[in-house]
Tab-separated table of N, CA and C and ligand atoms in Angstrom:
chain	number	residue	atom	x	y	z
A	1	MET	N	-2.696	-81.588	0.826
A	1	MET	CA	-3.103	-82.975	0.487
A	1	MET	C	-2.162	-83.972	1.163
A	2	ILE	N	-2.739	-84.969	1.735
A	2	ILE	CA	-1.925	-85.975	2.445
A	2	ILE	C	-1.329	-86.968	1.425
A	3	GLY	N	-0.093	-87.385	1.650
A	3	GLY	CA	0.539	-88.358	0.759
A	3	GLY	C	-0.031	-89.758	0.965
A	4	LYS	N	0.102	-90.585	-0.051
A	4	LYS	CA	-0.459	-91.946	-0.003
A	4	LYS	C	0.107	-92.792	1.142
A	5	LYS	N	1.439	-92.679	1.340
A	5	LYS	CA	2.071	-93.489	2.389
A	5	LYS	C	1.542	-93.114	3.767
A	6	MET	N	1.437	-91.798	4.006
A	6	MET	CA	0.955	-91.331	5.309
A	6	MET	C	-0.524	-91.682	5.481
A	7	GLU	N	-1.288	-91.535	4.406
A	7	GLU	CA	-2.715	-91.881	4.464
A	7	GLU	C	-2.873	-93.350	4.882
A	8	GLU	N	-2.102	-94.204	4.259
A	8	GLU	CA	-2.181	-95.635	4.559
A	8	GLU	C	-1.758	-95.920	6.011
A	9	ALA	N	-0.657	-95.279	6.425
A	9	ALA	CA	-0.148	-95.510	7.786
A	9	ALA	C	-1.142	-94.994	8.834
A	10	MET	N	-1.788	-93.861	8.557
A	10	MET	CA	-2.768	-93.336	9.523
A	10	MET	C	-4.034	-94.184	9.545
A	11	ASN	N	-4.401	-94.754	8.400
A	11	ASN	CA	-5.543	-95.678	8.402
A	11	ASN	C	-5.229	-96.902	9.264
A	12	GLN	N	-3.984	-97.364	9.200
A	12	GLN	CA	-3.556	-98.470	10.069
A	12	GLN	C	-3.635	-98.041	11.539
A	13	GLN	N	-3.248	-96.799	11.795
A	13	GLN	CA	-3.243	-96.318	13.177
A	13	GLN	C	-4.670	-96.174	13.718
A	14	ILE	N	-5.623	-95.793	12.863
A	14	ILE	CA	-7.036	-95.743	13.286
A	14	ILE	C	-7.426	-97.138	13.783
A	15	LYS	N	-7.021	-98.144	13.019
A	15	LYS	CA	-7.309	-99.529	13.423
A	15	LYS	C	-6.642	-99.845	14.780
A	16	HIS	N	-5.379	-99.452	14.955
A	16	HIS	CA	-4.706	-99.737	16.233
A	16	HIS	C	-5.421	-99.054	17.400
A	17	GLU	N	-5.852	-97.818	17.198
A	17	GLU	CA	-6.522	-97.089	18.278
A	17	GLU	C	-7.885	-97.725	18.590
A	18	LEU	N	-8.591	-98.143	17.539
A	18	LEU	CA	-9.896	-98.774	17.780
A	18	LEU	C	-9.723	-100.166	18.389
A	19	GLU	N	-8.654	-100.841	18.039
A	19	GLU	CA	-8.373	-102.134	18.683
A	19	GLU	C	-7.992	-101.931	20.147
A	20	SER	N	-7.353	-100.804	20.453
A	20	SER	CA	-7.082	-100.472	21.859
A	20	SER	C	-8.406	-100.306	22.597
A	21	ALA	N	-9.310	-99.537	21.983
A	21	ALA	CA	-10.633	-99.319	22.588
A	21	ALA	C	-11.333	-100.663	22.808
A	22	TYR	N	-11.227	-101.545	21.828
A	22	TYR	CA	-11.891	-102.852	21.869
A	22	TYR	C	-11.304	-103.713	23.001
A	23	LEU	N	-9.965	-103.675	23.126
A	23	LEU	CA	-9.287	-104.439	24.181
A	23	LEU	C	-9.720	-103.916	25.561
A	24	TYR	N	-9.735	-102.602	25.715
A	24	TYR	CA	-10.068	-102.028	27.017
A	24	TYR	C	-11.546	-102.238	27.355
A	25	LEU	N	-12.388	-102.218	26.324
A	25	LEU	CA	-13.807	-102.481	26.562
A	25	LEU	C	-14.006	-103.926	27.023
A	26	SER	N	-13.192	-104.820	26.478
A	26	SER	CA	-13.252	-106.214	26.921
A	26	SER	C	-12.815	-106.308	28.390
A	27	MET	N	-11.846	-105.476	28.771
A	27	MET	CA	-11.416	-105.446	30.172
A	27	MET	C	-12.513	-104.865	31.064
A	28	VAL	N	-13.281	-103.905	30.539
A	28	VAL	CA	-14.425	-103.359	31.296
A	28	VAL	C	-15.362	-104.517	31.666
A	29	ALA	N	-15.680	-105.344	30.670
A	29	ALA	CA	-16.583	-106.476	30.898
A	29	ALA	C	-15.973	-107.453	31.906
A	30	TYR	N	-14.676	-107.706	31.757
A	30	TYR	CA	-13.982	-108.615	32.684
A	30	TYR	C	-14.052	-108.068	34.124
A	31	PHE	N	-13.735	-106.776	34.306
A	31	PHE	CA	-13.743	-106.214	35.667
A	31	PHE	C	-15.150	-106.259	36.273
A	32	HIS	N	-16.167	-105.960	35.465
A	32	HIS	CA	-17.541	-106.066	35.993
A	32	HIS	C	-17.821	-107.506	36.430
A	33	SER	N	-17.345	-108.474	35.641
A	33	SER	CA	-17.611	-109.890	35.978
A	33	SER	C	-16.930	-110.283	37.291
A	34	GLN	N	-15.905	-109.515	37.683
A	34	GLN	CA	-15.187	-109.786	38.933
A	34	GLN	C	-15.696	-108.929	40.094
A	35	GLY	N	-16.735	-108.132	39.836
A	35	GLY	CA	-17.256	-107.236	40.873
A	35	GLY	C	-16.357	-106.045	41.136
A	36	LEU	N	-15.423	-105.765	40.215
A	36	LEU	CA	-14.505	-104.634	40.380
A	36	LEU	C	-14.998	-103.463	39.519
A	37	ASP	N	-16.058	-102.824	39.994
A	37	ASP	CA	-16.713	-101.787	39.183
A	37	ASP	C	-15.868	-100.523	39.049
A	38	GLY	N	-14.975	-100.270	40.021
A	38	GLY	CA	-14.096	-99.102	39.929
A	38	GLY	C	-13.079	-99.267	38.804
A	39	MET	N	-12.481	-100.446	38.734
A	39	MET	CA	-11.522	-100.720	37.659
A	39	MET	C	-12.237	-100.706	36.312
A	40	ALA	N	-13.474	-101.209	36.307
A	40	ALA	CA	-14.272	-101.168	35.072
A	40	ALA	C	-14.489	-99.711	34.648
A	41	GLN	N	-14.779	-98.853	35.607
A	41	GLN	CA	-14.986	-97.426	35.311
A	41	GLN	C	-13.702	-96.796	34.744
A	42	TRP	N	-12.578	-97.143	35.320
A	42	TRP	CA	-11.275	-96.627	34.856
A	42	TRP	C	-11.037	-97.034	33.407
A	43	MET	N	-11.294	-98.305	33.102
A	43	MET	CA	-11.081	-98.817	31.748
A	43	MET	C	-12.113	-98.271	30.769
A	44	ARG	N	-13.299	-97.929	31.287
A	44	ARG	CA	-14.325	-97.337	30.431
A	44	ARG	C	-13.850	-95.967	29.943
A	45	ALA	N	-13.276	-95.181	30.863
A	45	ALA	CA	-12.730	-93.871	30.484
A	45	ALA	C	-11.578	-94.058	29.487
A	46	GLN	N	-10.763	-95.084	29.721
A	46	GLN	CA	-9.639	-95.385	28.833
A	46	GLN	C	-10.146	-95.724	27.426
A	47	THR	N	-11.212	-96.519	27.372
A	47	THR	CA	-11.830	-96.885	26.092
A	47	THR	C	-12.260	-95.637	25.322
A	48	GLN	N	-12.921	-94.720	26.037
A	48	GLN	CA	-13.422	-93.501	25.380
A	48	GLN	C	-12.269	-92.642	24.863
A	49	GLU	N	-11.162	-92.631	25.613
A	49	GLU	CA	-9.993	-91.868	25.156
A	49	GLU	C	-9.426	-92.443	23.869
A	50	GLU	N	-9.434	-93.768	23.766
A	50	GLU	CA	-8.900	-94.402	22.555
A	50	GLU	C	-9.745	-94.060	21.334
A	51	ILE	N	-11.048	-93.932	21.540
A	51	ILE	CA	-11.913	-93.548	20.415
A	51	ILE	C	-11.588	-92.110	19.990
A	52	VAL	N	-11.306	-91.247	20.970
A	52	VAL	CA	-10.882	-89.876	20.651
A	52	VAL	C	-9.587	-89.905	19.830
A	53	HIS	N	-8.648	-90.788	20.216
A	53	HIS	CA	-7.388	-90.893	19.471
A	53	HIS	C	-7.656	-91.297	18.016
A	54	ALA	N	-8.502	-92.312	17.842
A	54	ALA	CA	-8.830	-92.764	16.480
A	54	ALA	C	-9.426	-91.611	15.670
A	55	MET	N	-10.299	-90.824	16.301
A	55	MET	CA	-10.957	-89.727	15.595
A	55	MET	C	-9.999	-88.602	15.225
A	56	LYS	N	-8.927	-88.435	16.020
A	56	LYS	CA	-7.918	-87.419	15.657
A	56	LYS	C	-7.263	-87.790	14.325
A	57	PHE	N	-6.945	-89.071	14.147
A	57	PHE	CA	-6.352	-89.501	12.871
A	57	PHE	C	-7.403	-89.442	11.751
A	58	PHE	N	-8.619	-89.846	12.067
A	58	PHE	CA	-9.730	-89.799	11.103
A	58	PHE	C	-9.871	-88.371	10.554
A	59	ASP	N	-9.940	-87.399	11.469
A	59	ASP	CA	-10.149	-86.010	11.050
A	59	ASP	C	-8.941	-85.451	10.310
A	60	HIS	N	-7.759	-85.871	10.712
A	60	HIS	CA	-6.553	-85.399	10.035
A	60	HIS	C	-6.561	-85.857	8.577
A	61	ILE	N	-6.874	-87.115	8.336
A	61	ILE	CA	-6.942	-87.638	6.963
A	61	ILE	C	-8.008	-86.868	6.183
A	62	LYS	N	-9.167	-86.719	6.792
A	62	LYS	CA	-10.285	-86.023	6.128
A	62	LYS	C	-9.917	-84.583	5.785
A	63	GLU	N	-9.328	-83.858	6.744
A	63	GLU	CA	-9.013	-82.440	6.527
A	63	GLU	C	-7.975	-82.233	5.445
A	64	ARG	N	-7.173	-83.270	5.192
A	64	ARG	CA	-6.117	-83.115	4.186
A	64	ARG	C	-6.463	-83.810	2.864
A	65	GLY	N	-7.754	-84.016	2.662
A	65	GLY	CA	-8.222	-84.526	1.367
A	65	GLY	C	-7.938	-85.996	1.123
A	66	GLY	N	-7.640	-86.737	2.209
A	66	GLY	CA	-7.410	-88.176	2.068
A	66	GLY	C	-8.713	-88.937	2.213
A	67	ARG	N	-8.580	-90.258	2.151
A	67	ARG	CA	-9.765	-91.103	2.287
A	67	ARG	C	-9.562	-92.058	3.452
A	68	VAL	N	-10.505	-91.981	4.394
A	68	VAL	CA	-10.443	-92.887	5.539
A	68	VAL	C	-10.891	-94.273	5.095
A	69	GLU	N	-10.127	-95.284	5.521
A	69	GLU	CA	-10.532	-96.652	5.249
A	69	GLU	C	-10.549	-97.415	6.564
A	70	LEU	N	-11.700	-97.961	6.893
A	70	LEU	CA	-11.812	-98.696	8.157
A	70	LEU	C	-11.478	-100.166	7.933
A	71	LEU	N	-10.468	-100.625	8.653
A	71	LEU	CA	-9.974	-101.994	8.492
A	71	LEU	C	-10.613	-102.906	9.536
A	72	PRO	N	-10.642	-104.211	9.289
A	72	PRO	CA	-11.257	-105.129	10.276
A	72	PRO	C	-10.492	-105.123	11.601
A	73	LEU	N	-11.231	-105.218	12.686
A	73	LEU	CA	-10.636	-105.218	14.032
A	73	LEU	C	-10.504	-106.653	14.538
A	74	ALA	N	-9.383	-106.916	15.205
A	74	ALA	CA	-9.185	-108.237	15.801
A	74	ALA	C	-10.089	-108.387	17.026
A	75	GLN	N	-10.582	-109.602	17.247
A	75	GLN	CA	-11.384	-109.856	18.447
A	75	GLN	C	-10.476	-109.831	19.672
A	76	PRO	N	-10.845	-109.022	20.690
A	76	PRO	CA	-9.959	-108.938	21.860
A	76	PRO	C	-10.097	-110.158	22.752
A	77	LYS	N	-9.088	-110.343	23.594
A	77	LYS	CA	-9.110	-111.384	24.616
A	77	LYS	C	-10.311	-111.149	25.532
A	78	ARG	N	-10.843	-112.225	26.112
A	78	ARG	CA	-12.061	-112.102	26.905
A	78	ARG	C	-11.801	-112.219	28.408
A	79	ASP	N	-10.793	-112.980	28.781
A	79	ASP	CA	-10.561	-113.244	30.203
A	79	ASP	C	-9.103	-113.061	30.597
A	80	TRP	N	-8.932	-112.683	31.848
A	80	TRP	CA	-7.588	-112.566	32.419
A	80	TRP	C	-7.598	-113.332	33.738
A	81	THR	N	-6.407	-113.731	34.205
A	81	THR	CA	-6.383	-114.532	35.434
A	81	THR	C	-6.467	-113.662	36.679
A	82	SER	N	-6.170	-112.368	36.545
A	82	SER	CA	-6.217	-111.458	37.700
A	82	SER	C	-6.232	-110.022	37.186
A	83	PRO	N	-6.641	-109.063	38.048
A	83	PRO	CA	-6.568	-107.656	37.642
A	83	PRO	C	-5.136	-107.268	37.270
A	84	LEU	N	-4.161	-107.845	37.988
A	84	LEU	CA	-2.757	-107.546	37.681
A	84	LEU	C	-2.421	-107.950	36.241
A	85	GLU	N	-2.845	-109.143	35.845
A	85	GLU	CA	-2.554	-109.598	34.486
A	85	GLU	C	-3.206	-108.680	33.448
A	86	ALA	N	-4.417	-108.224	33.729
A	86	ALA	CA	-5.115	-107.333	32.791
A	86	ALA	C	-4.360	-106.002	32.658
A	87	PHE	N	-3.978	-105.408	33.779
A	87	PHE	CA	-3.269	-104.135	33.705
A	87	PHE	C	-1.862	-104.298	33.105
A	88	GLN	N	-1.236	-105.449	33.344
A	88	GLN	CA	0.061	-105.696	32.694
A	88	GLN	C	-0.117	-105.713	31.177
A	89	GLU	N	-1.212	-106.340	30.738
A	89	GLU	CA	-1.449	-106.386	29.289
A	89	GLU	C	-1.731	-104.986	28.748
A	90	ALA	N	-2.467	-104.175	29.523
A	90	ALA	CA	-2.741	-102.796	29.088
A	90	ALA	C	-1.432	-102.019	28.955
A	91	TYR	N	-0.531	-102.214	29.905
A	91	TYR	CA	0.764	-101.526	29.872
A	91	TYR	C	1.581	-101.970	28.649
A	92	GLN	N	1.625	-103.287	28.423
A	92	GLN	CA	2.345	-103.800	27.243
A	92	GLN	C	1.729	-103.275	25.956
A	93	HIS	N	0.402	-103.219	25.947
A	93	HIS	CA	-0.284	-102.722	24.754
A	93	HIS	C	0.073	-101.256	24.495
A	94	GLU	N	0.149	-100.458	25.545
A	94	GLU	CA	0.518	-99.046	25.377
A	94	GLU	C	1.949	-98.914	24.841
A	95	GLN	N	2.839	-99.812	25.260
A	95	GLN	CA	4.210	-99.772	24.739
A	95	GLN	C	4.220	-100.099	23.237
A	96	PHE	N	3.360	-101.041	22.851
A	96	PHE	CA	3.211	-101.370	21.432
A	96	PHE	C	2.701	-100.151	20.648
A	97	ILE	N	1.704	-99.467	21.207
A	97	ILE	CA	1.154	-98.277	20.527
A	97	ILE	C	2.222	-97.188	20.419
A	98	THR	N	3.023	-97.026	21.462
A	98	THR	CA	4.109	-96.047	21.406
A	98	THR	C	5.049	-96.362	20.241
A	99	SER	N	5.350	-97.644	20.032
A	99	SER	CA	6.245	-98.010	18.921
A	99	SER	C	5.607	-97.652	17.581
A	100	LYS	N	4.290	-97.764	17.501
A	100	LYS	CA	3.584	-97.411	16.258
A	100	LYS	C	3.605	-95.896	16.029
A	101	ILE	N	3.468	-95.132	17.115
A	101	ILE	CA	3.546	-93.667	17.000
A	101	ILE	C	4.965	-93.278	16.567
A	102	ASP	N	5.962	-93.940	17.142
A	102	ASP	CA	7.354	-93.661	16.747
A	102	ASP	C	7.567	-93.933	15.254
A	103	ASP	N	6.983	-95.021	14.747
A	103	ASP	CA	7.081	-95.322	13.302
A	103	ASP	C	6.476	-94.186	12.478
A	104	LEU	N	5.324	-93.681	12.946
A	104	LEU	CA	4.663	-92.587	12.218
A	104	LEU	C	5.516	-91.318	12.243
A	105	VAL	N	6.155	-91.048	13.381
A	105	VAL	CA	7.026	-89.868	13.495
A	105	VAL	C	8.170	-89.983	12.473
A	106	ARG	N	8.736	-91.194	12.376
A	106	ARG	CA	9.819	-91.416	11.407
A	106	ARG	C	9.333	-91.213	9.972
A	107	LEU	N	8.154	-91.729	9.684
A	107	LEU	CA	7.599	-91.577	8.331
A	107	LEU	C	7.353	-90.103	8.012
A	108	ALA	N	6.807	-89.360	8.979
A	108	ALA	CA	6.529	-87.928	8.762
A	108	ALA	C	7.828	-87.182	8.454
A	109	ALA	N	8.923	-87.566	9.127
A	109	ALA	CA	10.214	-86.909	8.879
A	109	ALA	C	10.712	-87.259	7.473
A	110	GLN	N	10.627	-88.535	7.124
A	110	GLN	CA	11.062	-88.988	5.788
A	110	GLN	C	10.315	-88.264	4.677
A	111	GLU	N	8.999	-88.138	4.870
A	111	GLU	CA	8.146	-87.565	3.834
A	111	GLU	C	8.100	-86.040	3.911
A	112	GLU	N	8.800	-85.492	4.899
A	112	GLU	CA	8.733	-84.043	5.167
A	112	GLU	C	7.286	-83.587	5.269
A	113	ASP	N	6.496	-84.402	5.991
A	113	ASP	CA	5.070	-84.106	6.192
A	113	ASP	C	4.931	-83.331	7.505
A	114	HIS	N	4.977	-82.005	7.428
A	114	HIS	CA	4.963	-81.177	8.638
A	114	HIS	C	3.619	-81.185	9.376
A	115	PRO	N	2.479	-81.137	8.662
A	115	PRO	CA	1.196	-81.202	9.400
A	115	PRO	C	1.080	-82.506	10.201
A	116	ALA	N	1.499	-83.620	9.604
A	116	ALA	CA	1.450	-84.894	10.336
A	116	ALA	C	2.392	-84.825	11.535
A	117	GLY	N	3.561	-84.221	11.332
A	117	GLY	CA	4.533	-84.084	12.420
A	117	GLY	C	3.949	-83.356	13.619
A	118	ILE	N	3.183	-82.303	13.350
A	118	ILE	CA	2.579	-81.519	14.445
A	118	ILE	C	1.538	-82.361	15.185
A	119	LEU	N	0.674	-83.035	14.432
A	119	LEU	CA	-0.331	-83.898	15.068
A	119	LEU	C	0.361	-84.960	15.927
A	120	LEU	N	1.434	-85.536	15.380
A	120	LEU	CA	2.095	-86.648	16.068
A	120	LEU	C	2.807	-86.218	17.348
A	121	GLN	N	3.217	-84.951	17.425
A	121	GLN	CA	3.838	-84.473	18.665
A	121	GLN	C	2.874	-84.644	19.838
A	122	TRP	N	1.600	-84.365	19.588
A	122	TRP	CA	0.589	-84.535	20.632
A	122	TRP	C	0.558	-86.000	21.085
A	123	PHE	N	0.639	-86.920	20.112
A	123	PHE	CA	0.582	-88.347	20.451
A	123	PHE	C	1.836	-88.817	21.193
A	124	VAL	N	2.984	-88.199	20.881
A	124	VAL	CA	4.216	-88.564	21.580
A	124	VAL	C	4.044	-88.274	23.075
A	125	SER	N	3.547	-87.082	23.413
A	125	SER	CA	3.324	-86.737	24.830
A	125	SER	C	2.240	-87.601	25.445
A	126	GLU	N	1.181	-87.840	24.682
A	126	GLU	CA	0.064	-88.646	25.180
A	126	GLU	C	0.554	-90.048	25.549
A	127	GLN	N	1.436	-90.623	24.734
A	127	GLN	CA	1.914	-91.979	25.024
A	127	GLN	C	2.770	-92.029	26.296
A	128	VAL	N	3.474	-90.937	26.589
A	128	VAL	CA	4.225	-90.893	27.850
A	128	VAL	C	3.234	-91.044	29.010
A	129	GLU	N	2.118	-90.317	28.929
A	129	GLU	CA	1.085	-90.408	29.970
A	129	GLU	C	0.428	-91.777	30.012
A	130	GLU	N	0.145	-92.326	28.835
A	130	GLU	CA	-0.542	-93.616	28.757
A	130	GLU	C	0.307	-94.723	29.397
A	131	GLU	N	1.600	-94.711	29.093
A	131	GLU	CA	2.476	-95.728	29.686
A	131	GLU	C	2.599	-95.509	31.187
A	132	SER	N	2.698	-94.256	31.589
A	132	SER	CA	2.856	-93.954	33.006
A	132	SER	C	1.614	-94.353	33.816
A	133	SER	N	0.420	-94.011	33.307
A	133	SER	CA	-0.787	-94.304	34.092
A	133	SER	C	-1.029	-95.810	34.212
A	134	THR	N	-0.785	-96.568	33.126
A	134	THR	CA	-1.015	-98.012	33.227
A	134	THR	C	0.063	-98.684	34.092
A	135	SER	N	1.316	-98.240	33.974
A	135	SER	CA	2.365	-98.888	34.775
A	135	SER	C	2.210	-98.546	36.257
A	136	GLN	N	1.665	-97.371	36.571
A	136	GLN	CA	1.400	-97.040	37.982
A	136	GLN	C	0.409	-98.019	38.608
A	137	VAL	N	-0.645	-98.338	37.848
A	137	VAL	CA	-1.639	-99.287	38.380
A	137	VAL	C	-0.996	-100.674	38.540
A	138	VAL	N	-0.170	-101.064	37.570
A	138	VAL	CA	0.541	-102.353	37.679
A	138	VAL	C	1.355	-102.385	38.972
A	139	GLN	N	2.093	-101.321	39.233
A	139	GLN	CA	2.921	-101.267	40.453
A	139	GLN	C	2.077	-101.376	41.720
A	140	MET	N	0.946	-100.664	41.739
A	140	MET	CA	0.084	-100.726	42.919
A	140	MET	C	-0.463	-102.138	43.117
A	141	LEU	N	-0.870	-102.780	42.004
A	141	LEU	CA	-1.410	-104.141	42.102
A	141	LEU	C	-0.332	-105.125	42.564
A	142	GLU	N	0.899	-104.903	42.138
A	142	GLU	CA	1.993	-105.775	42.583
A	142	GLU	C	2.200	-105.633	44.090
A	143	ARG	N	2.112	-104.399	44.554
A	143	ARG	CA	2.316	-104.152	45.986
A	143	ARG	C	1.178	-104.760	46.810
A	144	ILE	N	-0.042	-104.665	46.273
A	144	ILE	CA	-1.220	-105.186	46.980
A	144	ILE	C	-1.144	-106.708	47.136
A	145	GLY	N	-0.622	-107.383	46.090
A	145	GLY	CA	-0.514	-108.843	46.143
A	145	GLY	C	-1.856	-109.502	46.364
A	146	ASP	N	-1.953	-110.322	47.393
A	146	ASP	CA	-3.183	-111.080	47.646
A	146	ASP	C	-4.118	-110.410	48.643
A	147	SER	N	-3.842	-109.157	48.989
A	147	SER	CA	-4.687	-108.486	49.972
A	147	SER	C	-6.033	-108.073	49.374
A	148	GLY	N	-7.094	-108.727	49.824
A	148	GLY	CA	-8.440	-108.394	49.359
A	148	GLY	C	-8.813	-106.976	49.747
A	149	HIS	N	-8.379	-106.576	50.934
A	149	HIS	CA	-8.673	-105.219	51.401
A	149	HIS	C	-8.005	-104.180	50.497
A	150	GLY	N	-6.739	-104.417	50.169
A	150	GLY	CA	-6.006	-103.505	49.283
A	150	GLY	C	-6.680	-103.373	47.932
A	151	LEU	N	-7.161	-104.506	47.413
A	151	LEU	CA	-7.815	-104.511	46.104
A	151	LEU	C	-9.094	-103.671	46.135
A	152	ILE	N	-9.846	-103.817	47.229
A	152	ILE	CA	-11.088	-103.043	47.361
A	152	ILE	C	-10.781	-101.541	47.425
A	153	MET	N	-9.725	-101.187	48.162
A	153	MET	CA	-9.342	-99.769	48.278
A	153	MET	C	-8.920	-99.208	46.912
A	154	LEU	N	-8.111	-99.984	46.190
A	154	LEU	CA	-7.640	-99.521	44.877
A	154	LEU	C	-8.808	-99.415	43.896
A	155	ASP	N	-9.712	-100.386	43.981
A	155	ASP	CA	-10.874	-100.365	43.088
A	155	ASP	C	-11.678	-99.081	43.301
A	156	ARG	N	-11.816	-98.703	44.563
A	156	ARG	CA	-12.557	-97.487	44.899
A	156	ARG	C	-11.842	-96.256	44.328
A	157	GLU	N	-10.519	-96.253	44.487
A	157	GLU	CA	-9.725	-95.107	44.018
A	157	GLU	C	-9.800	-94.975	42.488
A	158	LEU	N	-9.653	-96.094	41.788
A	158	LEU	CA	-9.654	-96.038	40.321
A	158	LEU	C	-11.036	-95.676	39.769
A	159	GLY	N	-12.064	-95.980	40.548
A	159	GLY	CA	-13.438	-95.674	40.130
A	159	GLY	C	-13.722	-94.184	40.052
A	160	ALA	N	-12.825	-93.366	40.608
A	160	ALA	CA	-13.036	-91.910	40.599
A	160	ALA	C	-12.680	-91.289	39.250
A	161	ARG	N	-12.027	-92.077	38.381
A	161	ARG	CA	-11.621	-91.515	37.081
A	161	ARG	C	-12.835	-91.214	36.210
A	162	THR	N	-12.810	-90.044	35.588
A	162	THR	CA	-13.893	-89.705	34.653
A	162	THR	C	-13.297	-89.372	33.293
A	163	PHE	N	-14.125	-89.483	32.292
A	163	PHE	CA	-13.693	-89.151	30.930
A	163	PHE	C	-14.098	-87.723	30.621
A	164	ASN	N	-13.138	-86.913	30.212
A	164	ASN	CA	-13.452	-85.526	29.817
A	164	ASN	C	-13.405	-85.416	28.297
A	165	PRO	N	-14.576	-85.295	27.682
A	165	PRO	CA	-14.556	-85.226	26.212
A	165	PRO	C	-13.828	-83.967	25.754
A	166	PRO	N	-13.067	-84.067	24.643
A	166	PRO	CA	-12.375	-82.883	24.138
A	166	PRO	C	-13.387	-81.869	23.618
A	167	PRO	N	-13.026	-80.576	23.581
A	167	PRO	CA	-13.953	-79.599	23.025
A	167	PRO	C	-14.247	-79.933	21.562
A	168	ALA	N	-15.453	-79.627	21.119
A	168	ALA	CA	-15.852	-79.967	19.745
A	168	ALA	C	-14.897	-79.319	18.742
A	169	ALA	N	-14.481	-80.098	17.756
A	169	ALA	CA	-13.525	-79.596	16.755
A	169	ALA	C	-14.194	-78.534	15.879
A	170	GLU	N	-13.435	-77.535	15.502
A	170	GLU	CA	-13.963	-76.498	14.600
A	170	GLU	C	-13.980	-77.058	13.183
A	171	GLU	N	-15.027	-76.758	12.486
A	171	GLU	CA	-15.137	-77.249	11.084
A	171	GLU	C	-14.569	-76.222	10.131
B	1	FE2	FE1	-4.382	-94.319	21.937
B	2	FE2	FE1	-3.757	-95.598	24.880
């Protein structure tokens, strides 16, 4: 059985993950509006991954006899001044999510909640990747600067990203 404190904290984390999905989906719309369909595709895959993250916490609460509570989501920003600004925000957002995962790791240790600790180890590694992938795009965009040609090349490259759904969870 999951403890009340952990249940509450994971319900908050479901909200953070879904707000990540919401933010990235807003970026999908922004990139399409700029004719950058490759970047939109990249962010679409990112959005789907965030929903998978939310569902991992959802299922963990459910499997341990807790109650999932869906909290209201904040409306995401609609416009950015450049692709660089959008990816910078994605990178900053991932750093914020990492801090939230770190808080959960601390809580799991305090509560001696070992099942939560195991689940959270996966998220610790995942956040290393999330920060790395978004900061890499930021670096490339910084290098490209005002080159329209560079932007088109990067857009094409990022458009190759696909979303691989996780294998169906065993019941
Ligand atoms: Fe996430
Ligand atoms: Fe993420």
